[in-house]
Short mmCIF file of C-alpha atoms in Angstrom, two decimals:
data_model
loop_
_atom_site.label_atom_id
_atom_site.label_comp_id
_atom_site.label_asym_id
_atom_site.label_seq_id
_atom_site.Cartn_x
_atom_site.Cartn_y
_atom_site.Cartn_z
CA GLN Z 1 -5.58 2.11 -19.68
CA VAL Z 2 -5.90 5.69 -20.86
CA GLN Z 3 -8.50 6.12 -23.54
CA LEU Z 4 -9.68 9.21 -25.40
CA VAL Z 5 -12.60 8.84 -27.77
CA GLU Z 6 -13.71 11.69 -30.01
CA SER Z 7 -17.14 12.00 -31.54
CA GLY Z 8 -19.37 14.54 -33.21
CA GLY Z 9 -17.65 14.91 -36.55
CA GLY Z 10 -19.49 14.93 -39.84
CA VAL Z 11 -20.32 16.97 -42.89
CA VAL Z 12 -21.44 20.54 -42.23
CA GLN Z 13 -22.15 23.47 -44.50
CA PRO Z 14 -19.93 26.56 -44.49
CA GLY Z 15 -20.97 29.04 -41.85
CA ARG Z 16 -22.66 26.43 -39.69
CA SER Z 17 -21.66 25.06 -36.29
CA LEU Z 18 -20.60 21.72 -34.89
CA ARG Z 19 -19.70 20.46 -31.43
CA LEU Z 20 -17.09 17.78 -30.92
CA SER Z 21 -16.76 15.66 -27.79
CA CYS Z 22 -13.85 13.74 -26.32
CA ALA Z 23 -14.73 11.10 -23.74
CA ALA Z 24 -11.88 10.16 -21.42
CA SER Z 25 -11.35 7.08 -19.30
CA GLY Z 26 -8.58 5.25 -17.49
CA PHE Z 27 -7.07 8.26 -15.74
CA SER Z 28 -7.96 11.10 -13.42
CA PHE Z 29 -9.42 13.36 -16.10
CA SER Z 30 -9.95 16.33 -13.79
CA SER Z 31 -6.19 16.57 -13.13
CA TYR Z 32 -5.05 16.85 -16.74
CA VAL Z 33 -4.66 19.58 -19.31
CA ILE Z 34 -6.25 18.51 -22.60
CA HIS Z 35 -5.51 19.77 -26.11
CA TRP Z 36 -7.28 19.70 -29.47
CA VAL Z 37 -5.06 19.11 -32.49
CA ARG Z 38 -6.25 18.90 -36.07
CA GLN Z 39 -4.92 17.54 -39.34
CA ALA Z 40 -6.25 18.63 -42.70
CA PRO Z 41 -6.35 15.93 -45.41
CA ASP Z 42 -2.80 14.92 -46.34
CA LYS Z 43 -1.37 17.78 -44.29
CA GLY Z 44 0.57 18.13 -41.06
CA LEU Z 45 -0.51 18.58 -37.47
CA GLU Z 46 -1.92 21.88 -36.24
CA TRP Z 47 -2.53 22.66 -32.59
CA VAL Z 48 -6.01 24.15 -32.11
CA ALA Z 49 -6.83 24.74 -28.45
CA VAL Z 50 -6.05 23.76 -24.88
CA ILE Z 51 -7.94 23.85 -21.62
CA SER Z 52 -6.53 23.67 -18.11
CA TYR Z 53 -7.41 20.84 -15.73
CA ASP Z 54 -10.06 22.95 -14.02
CA GLY Z 55 -11.36 24.70 -17.13
CA ASN Z 56 -10.30 28.13 -15.94
CA ASN Z 57 -7.62 28.70 -18.55
CA LYS Z 58 -8.07 28.31 -22.29
CA TYR Z 59 -5.84 29.14 -25.22
CA TYR Z 60 -6.52 29.05 -28.94
CA ALA Z 61 -4.68 29.08 -32.24
CA ASP Z 62 -5.09 32.37 -34.10
CA SER Z 63 -6.80 30.47 -36.92
CA VAL Z 64 -9.75 29.55 -34.67
CA LYS Z 65 -9.78 32.31 -32.08
CA GLY Z 66 -13.21 33.88 -31.75
CA ARG Z 67 -14.90 30.99 -33.57
CA PHE Z 68 -14.04 27.91 -31.49
CA THR Z 69 -14.63 27.39 -27.78
CA VAL Z 70 -13.11 24.62 -25.70
CA SER Z 71 -14.80 23.47 -22.51
CA ARG Z 72 -14.87 20.47 -20.22
CA ASP Z 73 -17.20 18.71 -17.81
CA ASN Z 74 -15.05 16.98 -15.23
CA SER Z 75 -18.10 15.28 -13.73
CA LYS Z 76 -18.60 13.53 -17.07
CA ASN Z 77 -14.91 13.08 -17.97
CA THR Z 78 -15.64 14.83 -21.23
CA LEU Z 79 -13.99 17.57 -23.28
CA TYR Z 80 -15.82 19.63 -25.87
CA LEU Z 81 -14.97 21.80 -28.84
CA GLN Z 82 -17.70 24.13 -30.04
CA MET Z 83 -16.93 25.20 -33.60
CA ASN Z 84 -18.83 28.12 -35.12
CA SER Z 85 -18.62 29.90 -38.47
CA LEU Z 86 -16.97 26.91 -40.07
CA SER Z 87 -15.21 27.23 -43.40
CA ALA Z 88 -13.58 24.80 -45.81
CA GLU Z 89 -10.23 25.52 -44.14
CA ASP Z 90 -11.54 23.84 -40.99
CA THR Z 91 -11.92 20.50 -42.78
CA ALA Z 92 -9.70 18.10 -40.85
CA ILE Z 93 -9.45 15.19 -38.49
CA TYR Z 94 -9.74 16.56 -34.95
CA TYR Z 95 -7.83 14.80 -32.19
CA CYS Z 96 -7.95 15.34 -28.46
CA ALA Z 97 -4.63 14.73 -26.76
CA SER Z 98 -3.16 14.89 -23.29
CA GLY Z 99 0.12 14.55 -21.52
CA SER Z 100 0.97 12.10 -18.78
CA VAL Z 101 1.92 14.62 -16.11
CA ALA Z 102 -0.92 16.05 -14.05
CA TYR Z 103 -1.53 19.80 -14.25
CA ASN Z 104 1.23 20.12 -16.87
CA TYR Z 105 0.72 22.03 -20.12
CA GLY Z 106 3.62 20.60 -22.01
CA ARG Z 107 6.11 17.78 -22.22
CA GLY Z 108 4.68 16.19 -25.30
CA PHE Z 109 1.28 14.69 -25.88
CA ASP Z 110 1.40 11.11 -24.64
CA TYR Z 111 -2.19 10.12 -25.31
CA TRP Z 112 -4.30 10.71 -28.40
CA GLY Z 113 -7.77 9.76 -29.44
CA GLN Z 114 -8.46 8.16 -32.80
CA GLY Z 115 -9.79 11.42 -34.18
CA THR Z 116 -13.08 12.54 -35.67
CA LEU Z 117 -13.39 13.87 -39.21
CA VAL Z 118 -15.01 17.23 -39.82
CA THR Z 119 -15.82 18.08 -43.43
CA VAL Z 120 -17.02 21.56 -44.25
CA SER Z 121 -18.70 21.54 -47.63
CA SER Z 122 -21.81 22.82 -49.32
CA GLU L 1 5.32 32.09 -32.66
CA VAL L 2 8.15 29.56 -32.87
CA VAL L 3 8.40 28.12 -36.37
CA MET L 4 9.61 24.54 -36.62
CA THR L 5 11.29 23.45 -39.85
CA GLN L 6 11.98 19.80 -40.61
CA SER L 7 14.31 18.34 -43.20
CA PRO L 8 14.29 16.53 -45.45
CA ALA L 9 10.65 16.37 -46.51
CA THR L 10 11.12 12.77 -47.62
CA LEU L 11 13.84 10.30 -46.65
CA SER L 12 14.30 7.06 -48.59
CA VAL L 13 16.00 4.40 -46.49
CA SER L 14 16.51 0.66 -46.81
CA PRO L 15 15.44 -1.61 -43.94
CA GLY L 16 18.28 -2.06 -41.48
CA GLU L 17 19.87 1.26 -42.34
CA ARG L 18 20.12 4.34 -40.15
CA ALA L 19 17.78 7.28 -40.60
CA THR L 20 18.59 10.79 -39.44
CA LEU L 21 15.87 13.43 -39.33
CA SER L 22 16.42 17.11 -38.56
CA CYS L 23 14.28 19.75 -36.92
CA ARG L 24 15.16 23.41 -36.51
CA ALA L 25 13.43 25.98 -34.32
CA SER L 26 13.23 29.65 -35.28
CA GLN L 27 14.43 30.59 -31.79
CA SER L 28 15.98 28.76 -28.90
CA ILE L 29 13.62 26.35 -27.16
CA GLY L 30 16.09 24.73 -24.80
CA SER L 31 15.26 21.03 -24.73
CA ASP L 32 11.49 21.48 -24.94
CA LEU L 33 11.07 19.35 -28.03
CA ALA L 34 9.02 16.25 -28.76
CA TRP L 35 9.03 13.83 -31.67
CA TYR L 36 6.01 11.91 -32.94
CA GLN L 37 5.51 9.08 -35.38
CA GLN L 38 2.33 8.85 -37.43
CA LYS L 39 1.35 5.93 -39.61
CA PRO L 40 -1.42 6.16 -42.22
CA GLY L 41 -4.88 6.19 -40.68
CA GLN L 42 -3.52 6.39 -37.13
CA ALA L 43 -3.12 9.06 -34.51
CA PRO L 44 0.39 10.34 -33.81
CA ARG L 45 2.45 8.47 -31.23
CA LEU L 46 4.83 10.24 -28.87
CA LEU L 47 8.38 8.94 -29.32
CA ILE L 48 10.64 11.43 -27.59
CA TYR L 49 10.20 14.33 -25.19
CA GLY L 50 12.72 16.64 -23.59
CA ALA L 51 14.65 16.33 -26.88
CA SER L 52 16.20 13.01 -25.85
CA THR L 53 13.99 11.06 -23.44
CA ARG L 54 12.14 8.13 -24.93
CA ALA L 55 8.47 7.89 -24.07
CA THR L 56 7.13 4.78 -22.40
CA GLY L 57 7.43 1.68 -24.54
CA ILE L 58 9.51 3.27 -27.31
CA PRO L 59 12.30 0.99 -28.60
CA ALA L 60 15.90 1.96 -27.99
CA ARG L 61 16.59 2.25 -31.72
CA PHE L 62 14.86 5.64 -31.54
CA SER L 63 17.05 8.36 -30.10
CA GLY L 64 16.84 12.14 -29.97
CA SER L 65 19.50 14.76 -29.53
CA GLY L 66 20.06 18.49 -29.69
CA SER L 67 19.17 21.64 -27.82
CA GLY L 68 18.56 25.29 -28.53
CA THR L 69 17.53 25.43 -32.17
CA GLU L 70 18.91 22.24 -33.75
CA PHE L 71 17.50 18.78 -33.07
CA THR L 72 17.90 15.31 -34.52
CA LEU L 73 15.88 12.12 -34.41
CA THR L 74 17.88 9.02 -35.25
CA ILE L 75 16.49 5.59 -35.98
CA SER L 76 19.50 3.31 -35.69
CA SER L 77 18.29 0.36 -37.78
CA LEU L 78 15.01 0.82 -39.57
CA GLN L 79 12.44 -1.89 -39.13
CA SER L 80 9.51 -2.39 -41.48
CA GLU L 81 7.12 -0.96 -38.90
CA ASP L 82 9.10 2.28 -38.63
CA PHE L 83 8.20 3.67 -42.03
CA ALA L 84 5.90 6.58 -41.33
CA VAL L 85 5.75 10.37 -41.07
CA PHE L 86 7.64 11.98 -38.20
CA TYR L 87 6.85 15.34 -36.64
CA CYS L 88 8.75 17.51 -34.20
CA GLN L 89 6.93 19.84 -31.79
CA GLN L 90 8.11 22.56 -29.47
CA TYR L 91 6.52 23.26 -26.10
CA ASN L 92 8.80 25.98 -24.77
CA TYR L 93 6.93 29.05 -25.98
CA TRP L 94 3.20 28.58 -25.88
CA PRO L 95 0.61 29.19 -27.01
CA PRO L 96 0.75 28.01 -29.66
CA TRP L 97 2.34 24.60 -29.46
CA THR L 98 3.90 24.33 -32.90
CA PHE L 99 4.74 21.35 -35.07
CA GLY L 100 7.14 20.92 -37.94
CA GLN L 101 5.71 20.07 -41.34
CA GLY L 102 6.82 16.46 -41.09
CA THR L 103 9.38 14.11 -42.62
CA LYS L 104 8.17 11.04 -44.45
CA VAL L 105 10.46 8.04 -44.08
CA GLU L 106 9.83 5.67 -46.97
CA ILE L 107 11.26 2.37 -48.09
CA LYS L 108 14.11 2.70 -50.55
#
């Protein structure tokens, strides 16, 4: 079955960096567009970034553009989110999510990881 | 950016009753709308895509309707496991993929 498992969250000081990972299994990872979505404590869902199946196309929310970088290693079935210049506003649970249609950017996000908590605090 | 607005913020419903949730888009998105359910401490779960198509394994008591700018999620007879927060999301104009702020369905 499809499984997405995030890791790398933790407590980090403002201005520092953190890299999240999302390990995928149970499907042909290299054929799927993958998104990052975050959720601040007791808040709603916010789309963060997306990467194409081959890693050649990436899009970001304005709130993270220039600070976050999404990448993937299809040989390792793993997605990454490099987060730089973190601030308290980046405190959230970060989920990776994908659809169920290969090469497709949208139609809803069928599969989600359990999320990893990032806390930005001094 | 397409802004998604959900109403009401909170809906109090008794088990067995019908719940109707609304979602409005700031511009026409055709039928490119998804609904999610999120329970405390869990990741969101896709319920509906294409405004009205149930995702795999979703019970028939969940139904979606609408197109353009006005959408509705209906839960025909609320079960105890249905109480949660529900989000709509558009995927017509991207990036970004935008979510509504959520509707909490609570036990009356």
